[in-house]
């Protein structure tokens, strides 16, 4: 019961890495609040997980919605001990063909959404005695990719924001840690459009798999296991750090 008596708010909790993390939170004795724009999927998963899970409607670019989700979490379960910023979008573009509108949209969700999540959750977590914030960045927050300009920029911002939040919370003695997780290409709905078609005489799936020395895409549950470690008290001396889960891609 690695998360016994801990309450975790998860943005993007209706699917992918967020949903797998929610399952682990409940399995390990915690309470999970699934915050997402997809109400149908979010409520269905919360119902599946039982009394230890709840759904909260959330547009991560809306500060008022974040504040409402945090308040609902505390009202439902009496506190807040963990935050996973997992909501994100990806768009394929280069510096020359990325429009200003597209750049803003990707950064609004991935970067600003993470900023608003941290800002909204920290006061409630401090009142609850501290805890752990986990921000989903990407291997493309550590390295460049000519085909994902806006995404790289947004995930690099998440990496730097994580360090700032970690240092602030340490200075304020809130007992809140903050770390970033950097997945490789994970087989989730987010990359599904990339798996068809052909690149260099390979299918999209084969091309992405070949980027990883382990020769396959990652699974959402593999990333969720790393997040579980960071949410738990097993990682209490880790803050402001990058945790990479990429099948060797950045090696």
Coordinates of N, CA and C in Angstrom, one line a residue:
X1 N 0.8 -1.2 0.0 CA 0.0 0.0 0.0 C 0.9 1.2 0.0
X2 N 1.5 1.5 -1.1 CA 2.6 2.5 -1.2 C 2.0 3.9 -1.1
X3 N 0.7 4.1 -1.4 CA 0.1 5.4 -1.4 C -1.0 5.5 -0.4
X4 N -1.0 4.7 0.7 CA -2.0 4.7 1.6 C -2.2 6.1 2.3
X5 N -3.5 6.5 2.3 CA -3.9 7.8 2.9 C -3.4 9.0 2.1
X6 N -3.0 8.8 0.8 CA -2.5 9.9 0.0 C -3.6 10.1 -1.1
X7 N -3.8 11.4 -1.4 CA -4.8 11.9 -2.4 C -4.0 12.5 -3.5
X8 N -4.3 12.0 -4.7 CA -3.6 12.4 -5.9 C -4.5 13.0 -7.0
X9 N -4.3 14.2 -7.5 CA -5.0 14.8 -8.5 C -4.3 14.6 -9.8
X10 N -4.9 14.1 -10.9 CA -4.3 13.7 -12.1 C -4.9 14.4 -13.3
X11 N -4.2 15.4 -13.9 CA -4.7 16.0 -15.2 C -4.5 15.0 -16.3
X12 N -5.4 15.0 -17.3 CA -5.3 14.0 -18.3 C -5.6 12.6 -17.8
X13 N -6.4 12.5 -16.7 CA -6.6 11.2 -16.0 C -7.5 10.3 -16.7
X14 N -8.2 10.7 -17.8 CA -9.2 9.8 -18.5 C -8.6 8.7 -19.4
X15 N -7.3 8.9 -19.8 CA -6.7 8.0 -20.8 C -5.2 8.0 -20.6
X16 N -4.6 7.1 -21.4 CA -3.1 7.0 -21.5 C -2.4 6.9 -20.1
X17 N -1.3 7.6 -20.0 CA -0.5 7.6 -18.8 C -1.3 8.0 -17.6
X18 N -2.1 9.0 -17.7 CA -2.9 9.5 -16.6 C -3.8 8.4 -16.0
X19 N -4.5 7.7 -16.9 CA -5.4 6.6 -16.5 C -4.7 5.5 -15.9
X20 N -3.5 5.1 -16.4 CA -2.8 4.0 -15.8 C -2.2 4.4 -14.5
X21 N -1.9 5.6 -14.3 CA -1.4 6.1 -13.0 C -2.6 6.1 -12.0
X22 N -3.8 6.5 -12.4 CA -4.9 6.4 -11.5 C -5.2 5.0 -11.0
X23 N -5.0 4.0 -11.9 CA -5.2 2.7 -11.5 C -4.2 2.2 -10.4
X24 N -3.0 2.7 -10.6 CA -2.0 2.3 -9.6 C -2.2 3.1 -8.3
X25 N -2.6 4.3 -8.3 CA -2.9 5.1 -7.1 C -3.9 4.3 -6.2
X26 N -5.0 3.9 -6.9 CA -6.0 3.2 -6.2 C -5.5 1.8 -5.7
X27 N -4.9 1.1 -6.5 CA -4.3 -0.2 -6.2 C -3.4 -0.1 -5.0
X28 N -2.7 1.0 -4.9 CA -1.7 1.1 -3.8 C -2.3 1.9 -2.6
X29 N -3.6 1.9 -2.5 CA -4.2 2.4 -1.2 C -4.5 3.9 -1.2
X30 N -4.3 4.6 -2.3 CA -4.6 6.0 -2.4 C -5.9 6.4 -3.0
X31 N -6.2 7.7 -3.0 CA -7.4 8.2 -3.7 C -7.0 9.0 -4.9
X32 N -7.7 8.8 -6.0 CA -7.3 9.4 -7.3 C -8.5 10.3 -7.8
X33 N -8.2 11.5 -8.1 CA -9.2 12.4 -8.8 C -8.7 12.6 -10.2
X34 N -9.6 12.1 -11.1 CA -9.3 12.1 -12.6 C -9.8 13.4 -13.2
X35 N -8.9 14.3 -13.5 CA -9.3 15.6 -14.1 C -9.1 15.6 -15.6
X36 N -10.1 15.9 -16.4 CA -10.0 15.7 -17.8 C -11.1 16.5 -18.5
X37 N -10.9 16.8 -19.8 CA -12.0 17.4 -20.6 C -12.9 16.3 -21.1
X38 N -12.5 15.0 -21.2 CA -13.3 13.9 -21.7 C -14.1 13.4 -20.5
X39 N -15.3 14.0 -20.3 CA -16.1 13.6 -19.1 C -16.6 12.1 -19.2
X40 N -17.0 11.7 -20.4 CA -17.5 10.3 -20.5 C -16.4 9.3 -20.1
X41 N -15.2 9.4 -20.6 CA -14.2 8.5 -20.3 C -13.7 8.6 -18.8
X42 N -13.6 9.9 -18.4 CA -13.2 10.1 -17.0 C -14.2 9.5 -16.0
X43 N -15.5 9.8 -16.2 CA -16.5 9.2 -15.3 C -16.5 7.7 -15.3
X44 N -16.3 7.1 -16.5 CA -16.4 5.7 -16.6 C -15.2 5.1 -15.9
X45 N -14.0 5.6 -16.0 CA -12.9 5.1 -15.3 C -13.0 5.3 -13.8
X46 N -13.5 6.4 -13.3 CA -13.7 6.7 -11.9 C -14.7 5.7 -11.3
X47 N -15.8 5.4 -12.1 CA -16.8 4.4 -11.6 C -16.1 3.0 -11.6
X48 N -15.3 2.7 -12.5 CA -14.6 1.4 -12.5 C -13.7 1.2 -11.3
X49 N -13.1 2.3 -10.9 CA -12.1 2.3 -9.8 C -12.8 2.3 -8.4
X50 N -14.1 2.7 -8.4 CA -14.8 2.7 -7.1 C -14.7 3.9 -6.3
X51 N -15.0 3.7 -5.0 CA -15.1 4.8 -4.0 C -13.7 5.6 -3.8
X52 N -12.7 5.0 -4.2 CA -11.3 5.6 -4.1 C -11.0 6.5 -5.3
X53 N -11.9 6.7 -6.2 CA -11.7 7.6 -7.3 C -12.9 8.5 -7.6
X54 N -12.6 9.7 -8.2 CA -13.6 10.6 -8.5 C -13.2 11.3 -9.8
X55 N -14.2 11.9 -10.5 CA -13.9 12.7 -11.7 C -14.1 14.2 -11.4
X56 N -13.2 15.0 -12.1 CA -13.4 16.4 -12.0 C -13.2 17.0 -13.4
X57 N -14.1 17.8 -13.9 CA -14.0 18.4 -15.2 C -12.9 19.4 -15.2
X58 N -12.0 19.4 -16.2 CA -10.9 20.3 -16.2 C -10.4 20.6 -17.6
X59 N -10.3 21.9 -17.9 CA -9.6 22.4 -19.1 C -8.3 23.0 -18.5
X60 N -7.2 22.4 -18.8 CA -5.9 22.7 -18.1 C -5.5 24.2 -18.4
X61 N -6.1 24.8 -19.4 CA -5.7 26.2 -19.7 C -6.5 27.2 -19.0
X62 N -7.4 26.7 -18.1 CA -8.4 27.6 -17.4 C -8.0 27.6 -15.9
X63 N -7.5 28.7 -15.4 CA -7.1 28.8 -14.0 C -8.2 28.6 -13.1
X64 N -9.4 29.1 -13.4 CA -10.5 28.9 -12.5 C -10.9 27.4 -12.4
X65 N -10.8 26.7 -13.5 CA -11.1 25.3 -13.6 C -10.2 24.5 -12.7
X66 N -8.9 24.9 -12.7 CA -7.9 24.3 -11.9 C -8.2 24.5 -10.4
X67 N -8.6 25.7 -10.1 CA -8.9 26.0 -8.7 C -10.1 25.2 -8.2
X68 N -11.1 25.1 -9.1 CA -12.3 24.3 -8.8 C -11.9 22.8 -8.6
X69 N -11.1 22.3 -9.4 CA -10.7 20.9 -9.3 C -9.9 20.6 -8.0
X70 N -9.0 21.5 -7.7 CA -8.3 21.3 -6.4 C -9.2 21.4 -5.2
X71 N -10.1 22.3 -5.2 CA -11.1 22.5 -4.1 C -12.0 21.2 -4.0
X72 N -12.4 20.7 -5.2 CA -13.3 19.5 -5.2 C -12.5 18.3 -4.6
X73 N -11.2 18.2 -4.9 CA -10.4 17.1 -4.4 C -10.3 17.2 -2.9
X74 N -10.0 18.4 -2.4 CA -9.9 18.5 -0.9 C -11.3 18.3 -0.3
X75 N -12.3 18.8 -0.9 CA -13.7 18.5 -0.3 C -14.0 17.0 -0.3
X76 N -13.6 16.3 -1.3 CA -14.0 14.9 -1.4 C -13.2 14.0 -0.5
X77 N -11.9 14.3 -0.4 CA -11.0 13.4 0.3 C -10.2 14.0 1.5
X78 N -10.4 15.3 1.7 CA -9.8 15.8 2.9 C -8.4 16.4 2.8
X79 N -7.8 16.4 1.6 CA -6.5 16.9 1.5 C -6.0 16.6 0.1
X80 N -4.7 17.0 -0.2 CA -4.1 16.8 -1.5 C -2.6 16.6 -1.2
X81 N -2.1 15.4 -1.6 CA -0.7 15.0 -1.4 C 0.1 14.7 -2.6
X82 N -0.6 14.7 -3.8 CA 0.1 14.4 -5.0 C -0.6 15.0 -6.2
X83 N 0.2 15.5 -7.2 CA -0.3 16.0 -8.4 C 0.5 15.4 -9.6
X84 N -0.2 14.9 -10.5 CA 0.4 14.5 -11.8 C -0.2 15.4 -12.9
X85 N 0.7 16.1 -13.5 CA 0.4 16.9 -14.7 C 0.7 16.1 -16.0
X86 N -0.4 15.3 -16.4 CA -0.2 14.4 -17.5 C -0.9 14.9 -18.8
X87 N -1.8 15.9 -18.7 CA -2.5 16.3 -19.9 C -1.5 16.9 -20.9
X88 N -1.7 16.6 -22.2 CA -0.8 17.2 -23.2 C -1.3 16.9 -24.6
X89 N -0.8 17.6 -25.5 CA -1.1 17.4 -26.9 C 0.2 17.5 -27.7
X90 N 0.2 16.8 -28.9 CA 1.4 16.9 -29.8 C 1.0 17.2 -31.2
X91 N 1.8 18.1 -31.8 CA 1.5 18.5 -33.2 C 2.8 18.3 -34.0
X92 N 2.7 17.8 -35.2 CA 3.9 17.7 -36.0 C 4.1 19.0 -36.8
X93 N 5.3 19.6 -36.6 CA 5.6 20.9 -37.4 C 7.0 21.2 -37.2
X94 N 7.5 22.0 -38.1 CA 8.9 22.5 -38.1 C 8.9 24.0 -37.7
X95 N 10.0 24.6 -37.5 CA 10.1 26.1 -37.2 C 9.5 26.9 -38.4
X96 N 9.6 26.4 -39.6 CA 9.2 27.2 -40.8 C 7.7 27.0 -41.0
X97 N 7.1 25.9 -40.7 CA 5.7 25.7 -41.0 C 4.8 25.8 -39.8
X98 N 5.3 26.0 -38.6 CA 4.5 26.2 -37.4 C 3.9 27.6 -37.4
X99 N 2.5 27.6 -37.3 CA 1.9 28.9 -37.2 C 1.9 29.4 -35.8
X100 N 1.7 30.7 -35.6 CA 1.7 31.3 -34.3 C 0.5 30.7 -33.5
X101 N -0.6 30.5 -34.1 CA -1.8 29.9 -33.5 C -1.5 28.5 -33.0
X102 N -0.8 27.7 -33.8 CA -0.5 26.3 -33.4 C 0.5 26.3 -32.3
X103 N 1.5 27.2 -32.4 CA 2.5 27.2 -31.3 C 1.9 27.6 -30.0
X104 N 1.0 28.6 -30.0 CA 0.3 29.0 -28.8 C -0.5 27.8 -28.2
X105 N -1.2 27.1 -29.1 CA -2.1 26.1 -28.6 C -1.4 24.9 -27.9
X106 N -0.3 24.5 -28.5 CA 0.5 23.4 -27.9 C 1.1 23.9 -26.6
X107 N 1.7 25.1 -26.6 CA 2.3 25.6 -25.3 C 1.2 25.9 -24.3
X108 N 0.0 26.4 -24.7 CA -1.0 26.6 -23.7 C -1.4 25.3 -22.9
X109 N -1.5 24.2 -23.6 CA -1.9 23.0 -23.0 C -0.7 22.4 -22.2
X110 N 0.4 22.2 -22.9 CA 1.6 21.5 -22.3 C 2.3 22.3 -21.2
X111 N 2.6 23.5 -21.5 CA 3.4 24.3 -20.6 C 2.6 25.1 -19.7
X112 N 1.7 25.9 -20.2 CA 0.9 26.8 -19.3 C 0.0 25.9 -18.4
X113 N -0.5 24.8 -19.0 CA -1.4 23.9 -18.2 C -0.6 23.3 -17.0
X114 N 0.6 23.0 -17.2 CA 1.5 22.5 -16.1 C 1.7 23.6 -15.1
X115 N 2.0 24.8 -15.6 CA 2.2 25.9 -14.7 C 1.0 26.1 -13.8
X116 N -0.2 26.2 -14.4 CA -1.4 26.4 -13.6 C -1.7 25.3 -12.7
X117 N -1.4 24.0 -13.0 CA -1.6 22.9 -12.1 C -0.7 23.0 -10.9
X118 N 0.6 23.4 -11.1 CA 1.5 23.5 -9.9 C 1.0 24.7 -9.1
X119 N 0.7 25.8 -9.7 CA 0.3 27.0 -9.0 C -0.9 26.8 -8.1
X120 N -1.9 26.1 -8.7 CA -3.1 25.8 -8.0 C -3.0 24.8 -6.9
X121 N -2.2 23.8 -7.1 CA -2.1 22.7 -6.1 C -1.2 23.0 -4.9
X122 N -0.2 23.8 -5.1 CA 0.8 23.9 -4.0 C 0.2 24.4 -2.7
X123 N -0.6 25.4 -2.7 CA -1.2 25.8 -1.4 C -1.9 24.7 -0.7
X124 N -2.7 23.9 -1.4 CA -3.5 22.8 -0.8 C -2.6 21.7 -0.3
X125 N -1.5 21.4 -1.1 CA -0.6 20.4 -0.7 C 0.2 20.8 0.5
X126 N 0.6 22.1 0.6 CA 1.3 22.6 1.8 C 0.4 22.5 3.0
X127 N -0.8 22.8 2.9 CA -1.8 22.7 4.0 C -2.0 21.2 4.4
X128 N -1.8 20.3 3.5 CA -1.9 18.8 3.8 C -0.7 18.2 4.3
X129 N 0.4 19.0 4.5 CA 1.6 18.5 5.0 C 2.7 18.1 4.0
X130 N 2.5 18.5 2.7 CA 3.5 18.3 1.7 C 3.1 17.1 0.8
X131 N 4.0 16.8 -0.1 CA 3.7 15.7 -1.0 C 4.6 15.8 -2.2
X132 N 4.1 15.3 -3.4 CA 4.9 15.2 -4.6 C 4.2 15.6 -5.8
X133 N 4.8 16.5 -6.6 CA 4.3 16.9 -7.9 C 5.2 16.2 -9.0
X134 N 4.5 15.6 -9.9 CA 5.2 14.9 -11.1 C 4.6 15.6 -12.4
X135 N 5.6 16.1 -13.1 CA 5.2 16.8 -14.4 C 5.7 15.9 -15.6
X136 N 4.8 15.6 -16.5 CA 5.2 14.8 -17.7 C 5.8 15.7 -18.7
X137 N 7.1 15.6 -18.9 CA 7.8 16.3 -20.0 C 7.9 15.2 -21.1
X138 N 9.1 15.1 -21.7 CA 9.3 14.1 -22.8 C 10.8 14.0 -23.1
X139 N 11.2 13.0 -23.8 CA 12.5 13.0 -24.3 C 12.8 14.2 -25.2
X140 N 11.7 14.7 -25.8 CA 11.8 15.9 -26.6 C 11.9 17.2 -25.8
X141 N 11.9 17.1 -24.5 CA 12.2 18.2 -23.6 C 13.7 18.2 -23.2
X142 N 14.4 17.1 -23.7 CA 15.8 16.9 -23.4 C 16.6 17.1 -24.7
X143 N 16.0 16.9 -25.8 CA 16.7 16.9 -27.1 C 15.8 17.5 -28.2
X144 N 16.3 18.0 -29.3 CA 15.5 18.5 -30.3 C 15.0 17.5 -31.3
X145 N 14.0 17.9 -32.1 CA 13.5 17.1 -33.2 C 12.9 18.1 -34.2
X146 N 13.5 18.0 -35.4 CA 13.1 19.0 -36.4 C 11.6 18.9 -36.8
X147 N 11.0 17.8 -36.5 CA 9.6 17.6 -36.9 C 8.6 17.9 -35.8
X148 N 9.1 18.4 -34.6 CA 8.2 18.6 -33.5 C 8.5 19.9 -32.7
X149 N 8.6 21.0 -33.5 CA 9.2 22.2 -32.9 C 8.4 22.7 -31.7
X150 N 7.1 22.9 -31.8 CA 6.2 23.4 -30.8 C 6.2 22.5 -29.6
X151 N 6.2 21.2 -29.8 CA 6.1 20.2 -28.8 C 7.4 20.2 -28.0
X152 N 8.6 20.3 -28.7 CA 9.9 20.4 -28.0 C 9.9 21.6 -27.1
X153 N 9.5 22.7 -27.6 CA 9.6 23.9 -26.8 C 8.7 23.8 -25.6
X154 N 7.5 23.3 -25.7 CA 6.6 23.2 -24.6 C 7.2 22.2 -23.5
X155 N 7.7 21.1 -24.0 CA 8.2 20.1 -23.0 C 9.5 20.5 -22.4
X156 N 10.3 21.3 -23.1 CA 11.5 21.9 -22.5 C 11.1 22.9 -21.4
X157 N 10.1 23.6 -21.6 CA 9.6 24.6 -20.6 C 9.1 23.8 -19.4
X158 N 8.4 22.7 -19.5 CA 8.0 21.8 -18.4 C 9.2 21.4 -17.6
X159 N 10.3 21.0 -18.3 CA 11.5 20.6 -17.5 C 12.0 21.7 -16.7
X160 N 12.2 22.9 -17.2 CA 12.7 24.0 -16.4 C 11.7 24.5 -15.3
X161 N 10.4 24.5 -15.6 CA 9.5 24.8 -14.6 C 9.5 23.9 -13.4
X162 N 9.7 22.6 -13.7 CA 9.8 21.6 -12.6 C 10.9 22.0 -11.6
X163 N 12.1 22.4 -12.2 CA 13.2 22.7 -11.3 C 12.9 24.0 -10.5
X164 N 12.2 24.9 -11.1 CA 11.9 26.2 -10.4 C 10.9 25.8 -9.2
X165 N 9.9 25.0 -9.5 CA 8.9 24.7 -8.5 C 9.6 23.9 -7.4
X166 N 10.5 23.0 -7.7 CA 11.2 22.2 -6.7 C 12.0 23.1 -5.8
X167 N 12.7 24.1 -6.3 CA 13.5 25.0 -5.5 C 12.7 25.9 -4.7
X168 N 11.5 26.4 -5.2 CA 10.7 27.3 -4.5 C 10.1 26.5 -3.3
X169 N 9.6 25.3 -3.5 CA 8.9 24.6 -2.4 C 9.9 24.2 -1.3
X170 N 11.2 23.9 -1.8 CA 12.2 23.6 -0.8 C 12.5 24.9 0.1
X171 N 12.7 26.0 -0.6 CA 13.0 27.2 0.1 C 11.9 27.6 1.1
X172 N 10.6 27.4 0.7 CA 9.5 27.7 1.5 C 9.2 26.6 2.6
X173 N 10.0 25.5 2.5 CA 9.8 24.4 3.5 C 8.4 23.9 3.5
X174 N 7.9 23.7 2.3 CA 6.5 23.2 2.2 C 6.5 21.6 2.3
X175 N 7.6 21.0 2.2 CA 7.6 19.5 2.2 C 7.1 19.0 0.9
X176 N 7.2 19.8 -0.2 CA 6.7 19.4 -1.5 C 7.9 19.1 -2.5
X177 N 7.9 18.0 -3.0 CA 8.9 17.7 -4.1 C 8.3 17.8 -5.4
X178 N 9.2 18.1 -6.4 CA 8.7 18.2 -7.8 C 9.7 17.7 -8.8
X179 N 9.3 16.7 -9.6 CA 10.2 16.1 -10.5 C 9.5 15.9 -11.9
X180 N 10.3 15.8 -12.9 CA 9.7 15.6 -14.3 C 10.0 14.2 -14.8
X181 N 9.1 13.7 -15.5 CA 9.3 12.4 -16.2 C 9.4 12.6 -17.7
X182 N 10.3 11.9 -18.3 CA 10.6 12.1 -19.7 C 10.4 10.8 -20.5
X183 N 9.2 10.5 -21.0 CA 9.0 9.3 -21.7 C 9.5 9.4 -23.1
X184 N 9.8 8.2 -23.7 CA 10.0 8.1 -25.1 C 8.6 8.1 -25.8
X185 N 8.6 7.4 -27.0 CA 7.3 7.3 -27.6 C 6.5 6.1 -27.0
X186 N 5.3 6.5 -26.4 CA 4.5 5.6 -25.7 C 3.3 5.2 -26.4
X187 N 2.9 4.0 -26.5 CA 1.8 3.5 -27.3 C 0.4 3.9 -26.6
X188 N 0.1 5.2 -26.8 CA -1.1 5.8 -26.2 C -1.9 6.4 -27.4
X189 N -3.2 6.9 -27.1 CA -4.0 7.5 -28.1 C -3.3 8.8 -28.7
X190 N -2.4 9.4 -27.9 CA -1.7 10.6 -28.4 C -0.9 10.4 -29.7
X191 N -0.2 9.2 -29.8 CA 0.6 9.0 -30.9 C -0.1 8.1 -32.0
X192 N -1.3 7.7 -31.8 CA -2.0 6.9 -32.7 C -2.0 7.4 -34.1
X193 N -2.1 8.7 -34.4 CA -2.1 9.2 -35.8 C -0.7 9.0 -36.4
X194 N 0.3 8.8 -35.6 CA 1.7 8.7 -36.2 C 2.0 7.2 -36.6
X195 N 1.1 6.3 -36.3 CA 1.5 4.9 -36.4 C 1.2 4.4 -37.8
X196 N 0.3 5.1 -38.6 CA 0.0 4.6 -40.0 C 0.9 5.4 -40.9
X197 N 0.7 5.2 -42.2 CA 1.5 5.9 -43.2 C 2.9 5.2 -43.3
X198 N 3.7 5.8 -44.1 CA 5.1 5.3 -44.3 C 6.1 6.4 -44.2
X199 N 7.3 6.0 -43.6 CA 8.4 6.9 -43.5 C 9.7 6.1 -43.8
X200 N 10.4 6.5 -44.8 CA 11.7 5.8 -45.1 C 11.4 4.3 -45.4
X201 N 10.3 4.0 -46.1 CA 10.0 2.7 -46.5 C 9.6 1.8 -45.3
X202 N 9.2 2.5 -44.2 CA 8.7 1.8 -43.0 C 7.3 2.3 -42.6
X203 N 6.5 1.5 -41.9 CA 5.3 2.1 -41.4 C 5.7 3.1 -40.3
X204 N 4.7 3.9 -39.9 CA 5.0 4.9 -38.9 C 5.4 4.2 -37.6
X205 N 4.7 3.1 -37.3 CA 5.0 2.3 -36.1 C 6.4 1.8 -36.1
X206 N 6.8 1.2 -37.2 CA 8.2 0.7 -37.3 C 9.2 1.7 -37.2
X207 N 8.9 2.9 -37.8 CA 9.9 4.0 -37.8 C 10.1 4.5 -36.3
X208 N 9.0 4.6 -35.6 CA 9.1 5.1 -34.2 C 9.8 4.0 -33.3
X209 N 9.4 2.7 -33.6 CA 10.1 1.7 -32.8 C 11.6 1.6 -33.0
X210 N 12.0 1.9 -34.3 CA 13.4 1.9 -34.6 C 14.2 3.0 -33.9
X211 N 13.5 4.0 -33.4 CA 14.2 5.1 -32.7 C 14.8 4.6 -31.4
X212 N 14.1 3.6 -30.8 CA 14.4 3.1 -29.5 C 15.4 1.9 -29.5
X213 N 16.5 1.9 -28.9 CA 17.4 0.7 -28.9 C 16.7 -0.6 -28.4
X214 N 15.7 -0.4 -27.5 CA 15.0 -1.6 -27.1 C 14.0 -2.2 -28.2
X215 N 13.9 -1.4 -29.3 CA 13.2 -1.9 -30.4 C 11.7 -1.9 -30.4
X216 N 11.1 -1.2 -29.5 CA 9.6 -1.2 -29.4 C 9.2 0.2 -28.8
X217 N 7.9 0.4 -28.8 CA 7.3 1.6 -28.2 C 7.1 1.2 -26.7
X218 N 7.1 2.3 -25.8 CA 6.8 2.1 -24.4 C 5.3 1.8 -24.2
X219 N 5.0 1.3 -23.0 CA 3.6 1.1 -22.6 C 3.3 2.1 -21.5
X220 N 2.1 2.5 -21.5 CA 1.6 3.5 -20.5 C 1.9 3.0 -19.1
X221 N 1.7 1.7 -18.8 CA 1.9 1.2 -17.5 C 3.4 1.3 -17.0
X222 N 4.3 1.2 -18.0 CA 5.7 1.4 -17.6 C 6.0 2.8 -17.1
X223 N 5.4 3.8 -17.7 CA 5.6 5.1 -17.3 C 4.9 5.3 -15.9
X224 N 3.7 4.7 -15.8 CA 3.0 4.9 -14.6 C 3.7 4.3 -13.4
X225 N 4.5 3.2 -13.6 CA 5.3 2.6 -12.5 C 6.3 3.6 -12.0
X226 N 6.9 4.3 -13.0 CA 7.9 5.3 -12.6 C 7.3 6.5 -11.8
X227 N 6.1 6.9 -12.3 CA 5.4 8.0 -11.6 C 5.0 7.5 -10.2
X228 N 4.5 6.3 -10.0 CA 4.2 5.7 -8.7 C 5.3 5.9 -7.8
X229 N 6.5 5.5 -8.2 CA 7.7 5.7 -7.4 C 7.9 7.1 -6.9
X230 N 7.7 8.1 -7.8 CA 7.9 9.5 -7.5 C 6.8 10.0 -6.6
X231 N 5.6 9.5 -6.7 CA 4.5 9.9 -5.8 C 4.6 9.3 -4.4
X232 N 5.3 8.2 -4.3 CA 5.4 7.5 -3.0 C 6.5 8.1 -2.2
X233 N 6.6 7.6 -1.0 CA 7.6 8.0 0.0 C 8.9 7.3 -0.3
X234 N 9.0 6.5 -1.4 CA 10.2 5.8 -1.8 C 11.2 6.8 -2.4
X235 N 10.7 8.0 -2.8 CA 11.6 8.9 -3.6 C 11.7 10.2 -2.8
X236 N 11.8 10.2 -1.5 CA 11.7 11.4 -0.7 C 13.0 12.3 -0.8
X237 N 14.1 11.7 -1.4 CA 15.3 12.6 -1.5 C 15.5 13.0 -3.0
X238 N 14.4 12.9 -3.8 CA 14.5 13.3 -5.2 C 13.6 14.5 -5.4
X239 N 14.2 15.6 -5.9 CA 13.4 16.8 -6.3 C 14.2 17.6 -7.3
X240 N 13.4 18.2 -8.2 CA 14.1 19.0 -9.3 C 14.8 18.2 -10.3
X241 N 14.5 16.9 -10.4 CA 15.3 16.0 -11.3 C 14.5 15.4 -12.4
X242 N 15.2 15.0 -13.5 CA 14.6 14.3 -14.6 C 14.6 12.8 -14.5
X243 N 13.5 12.2 -14.7 CA 13.5 10.7 -14.7 C 13.1 10.2 -16.1
X244 N 14.0 9.5 -16.8 CA 13.8 9.2 -18.2 C 13.3 7.8 -18.3
X245 N 12.3 7.6 -19.2 CA 11.7 6.3 -19.4 C 11.5 6.2 -20.9
X246 N 12.6 5.9 -21.7 CA 12.6 6.0 -23.1 C 13.2 4.9 -23.9
X247 N 13.3 3.7 -23.3 CA 13.8 2.6 -24.1 C 15.2 2.8 -24.7
X248 N 15.9 3.8 -24.1 CA 17.3 4.0 -24.6 C 17.4 5.1 -25.7
X249 N 16.3 5.8 -26.0 CA 16.3 6.7 -27.1 C 17.3 7.8 -26.9
X250 N 17.4 8.4 -25.8 CA 18.3 9.5 -25.6 C 19.8 9.0 -25.3
X251 N 20.0 7.7 -25.2 CA 21.3 7.2 -25.1 C 22.1 7.2 -26.4

